[in-house]
Amino acid sequence: MIYADNAATTKTSPAARQAMLDAMERFWGNPSSLHTPGQQAREALQTAREAVARAIGAQPREICFTSGGSEADNQAIVSAARVGAKKGKKHLVTTAIEHHAVLHTMDQLSKEGFEVTLIPVDESGIVKVEDVAAALREDTALVSVMFANNEIGTIQPIAEIGALCRERGVPFHTDAVQAVGHLPIDVNAQNIDMLSLSGHKFHGPRGVGALYVRRGAPLLPFIHGGAQESGRRAGTENLPAILGMAAALEDSLAHMEENSAHAAGLRDALIEKLSQIPHAALNGHRERRLPGNVSFCFEGIEGESLLLLLDDKGIAASSGSACTSGSLDPSHVLLAIGRPHEVAHGSLRLTLDRSNTMEEVEAIAQAAKEVVTYLRDMSPVWKALQRGERSYVIQ
Ligand SMILES: *Cc1c(COP(=O)(O)O)cnc(C)c1O
């Protein structure tokens, strides 16, 4: 099987697996206990916290471990909203292309009386800093803009948006789940107040993540109970997962440059090959995109059938549409960059990383060409396009 769905999850690295085994064998004590096994676990937890902090230029006490990226997003946004509301600030700013962990949290808050401004993106999926500036108000409690998009890979001007928020005194959160371990991040240089990350997007285990919270940034406890995570998140720490995540992150950082050069080379080759398919268009920005991200729309076909046929050919890919959730709605991200519904349905996302090879890229391109041709031959929409009864959206 060729695995080309690294934006969905990554294979756990040997370093992460070893750290998890060590945690279970050696650090099974409760970090809150005062005896030796407890204190050993506590030290291991502190070492992991330092590693995660170092990876983004933060202080260890600014790292709060969570159950993953979704929890970190929820806690950051709900906290900032509640703290803002106490000061009469009930306006939240985010973008149209966020992950659902952000968008659905915002939806929930809007039902509770908050006003949410969704900033649009341009046709390449980039958020304009001036649009963020224009959205800011006296009563804005939070700006949340993702670092890099999970579907189309676009990388946002985070440092500029951070500088703007800093200048205007508005807390700034970024969902950096797709970026951490893949792109250089420095929360100080980039003026980030809160940042979400998730272990399983950089070869760590799933079910674990972290929220970076700058000292003084608005954070409220989300899970109540014990005093773990300095009172910011109760519950006995998931030490195997936390240590596995920290080991995976250190490993990713140590090899970030070579890994990203490798993935970008594969990405560019695959984009080049898929661009040869007629009436196909790359989604997202050509340069400002994640190293391994390839996202296309093919006119006249359904992304779901494309995926299933690729799976039959031994290729694990993804479609932009939310078919897995049982929804037939096309992806909100593809709609936001201006793809019409019928084109947004024909999307394919291939996310490559350090373990993929050029031979795999060739096999993927070959299979995609065959499958697209096969599906188009059966498609009434494609036939109508060919006969000139409809006009092509993608030239
Ligand atoms: C995967 C992902 C999340 C959710 O992270 P989990 O750890 O799976 O909860 C949030 N945001 C983005 C951009 C993601 O890619």
mmCIF file with all atom_site columns, C-alpha atoms in Angstrom, residues 4 20 33 49 73 75 79 99 106 118 163 171 174 211 248 254 284 291 295 300 307 314 317 331 334 351 365 391:
data_model
loop_
_atom_site.group_PDB
_atom_site.id
_atom_site.type_symbol
_atom_site.label_atom_id
_atom_site.label_alt_id
_atom_site.label_comp_id
_atom_site.label_asym_id
_atom_site.label_entity_id
_atom_site.label_seq_id
_atom_site.pdbx_PDB_ins_code
_atom_site.Cartn_x
_atom_site.Cartn_y
_atom_site.Cartn_z
_atom_site.occupancy
_atom_site.B_iso_or_equiv
_atom_site.pdbx_formal_charge
_atom_site.auth_seq_id
_atom_site.auth_comp_id
_atom_site.auth_asym_id
_atom_site.auth_atom_id
_atom_site.pdbx_PDB_model_num
ATOM 1  C CA . ALA A 1 4   ? -0.399  9.357  0.789   1.00 0.00 ? 4   ALA A CA 1
ATOM 2  C CA . MET A 1 20  ? 5.997   5.042  24.814  1.00 0.00 ? 20  MET A CA 1
ATOM 3  C CA . SER A 1 33  ? 2.672   11.206 43.795  1.00 0.00 ? 33  SER A CA 1
ATOM 4  C CA . ARG A 1 49  ? 7.303   19.608 28.367  1.00 0.00 ? 49  ARG A CA 1
ATOM 5  C CA . ASP A 1 73  ? -8.518  24.447 19.699  1.00 0.00 ? 73  ASP A CA 1
ATOM 6  C CA . GLN A 1 75  ? -9.980  25.268 24.997  1.00 0.00 ? 75  GLN A CA 1
ATOM 7  C CA . SER A 1 79  ? -11.318 30.476 27.100  1.00 0.00 ? 79  SER A CA 1
ATOM 8  C CA . HIS A 1 99  ? -10.541 23.021 10.656  1.00 0.00 ? 99  HIS A CA 1
ATOM 9  C CA . MET A 1 106 ? -17.120 29.234 16.862  1.00 0.00 ? 106 MET A CA 1
ATOM 10 C CA . LEU A 1 118 ? -15.385 34.746 9.121   1.00 0.00 ? 118 LEU A CA 1
ATOM 11 C CA . ALA A 1 163 ? 2.098   41.556 14.758  1.00 0.00 ? 163 ALA A CA 1
ATOM 12 C CA . PRO A 1 171 ? -5.172  37.758 21.705  1.00 0.00 ? 171 PRO A CA 1
ATOM 13 C CA . THR A 1 174 ? -3.255  29.688 15.650  1.00 0.00 ? 174 THR A CA 1
ATOM 14 C CA . LEU A 1 211 ? -1.862  24.092 23.788  1.00 0.00 ? 211 LEU A CA 1
ATOM 15 C CA . ALA A 1 248 ? 8.418   12.285 17.691  1.00 0.00 ? 248 ALA A CA 1
ATOM 16 C CA . ALA A 1 254 ? 16.224  17.218 14.042  1.00 0.00 ? 254 ALA A CA 1
ATOM 17 C CA . GLY A 1 284 ? -4.105  26.273 -3.033  1.00 0.00 ? 284 GLY A CA 1
ATOM 18 C CA . PRO A 1 291 ? 5.972   20.553 1.737   1.00 0.00 ? 291 PRO A CA 1
ATOM 19 C CA . SER A 1 295 ? -4.600  18.921 -3.828  1.00 0.00 ? 295 SER A CA 1
ATOM 20 C CA . GLY A 1 300 ? -16.552 15.762 -14.303 1.00 0.00 ? 300 GLY A CA 1
ATOM 21 C CA . LEU A 1 307 ? -10.667 7.469  -3.671  1.00 0.00 ? 307 LEU A CA 1
ATOM 22 C CA . GLY A 1 314 ? -3.136  0.208  -3.427  1.00 0.00 ? 314 GLY A CA 1
ATOM 23 C CA . ALA A 1 317 ? -5.461  9.155  -0.449  1.00 0.00 ? 317 ALA A CA 1
ATOM 24 C CA . SER A 1 331 ? -15.480 20.845 1.394   1.00 0.00 ? 331 SER A CA 1
ATOM 25 C CA . LEU A 1 334 ? -12.753 24.338 -1.663  1.00 0.00 ? 334 LEU A CA 1
ATOM 26 C CA . THR A 1 351 ? -0.193  14.273 1.407   1.00 0.00 ? 351 THR A CA 1
ATOM 27 C CA . ALA A 1 365 ? 0.285   9.764  -11.009 1.00 0.00 ? 365 ALA A CA 1
ATOM 28 C CA . SER A 1 391 ? -19.115 24.574 -20.272 1.00 0.00 ? 391 SER A CA 1
#
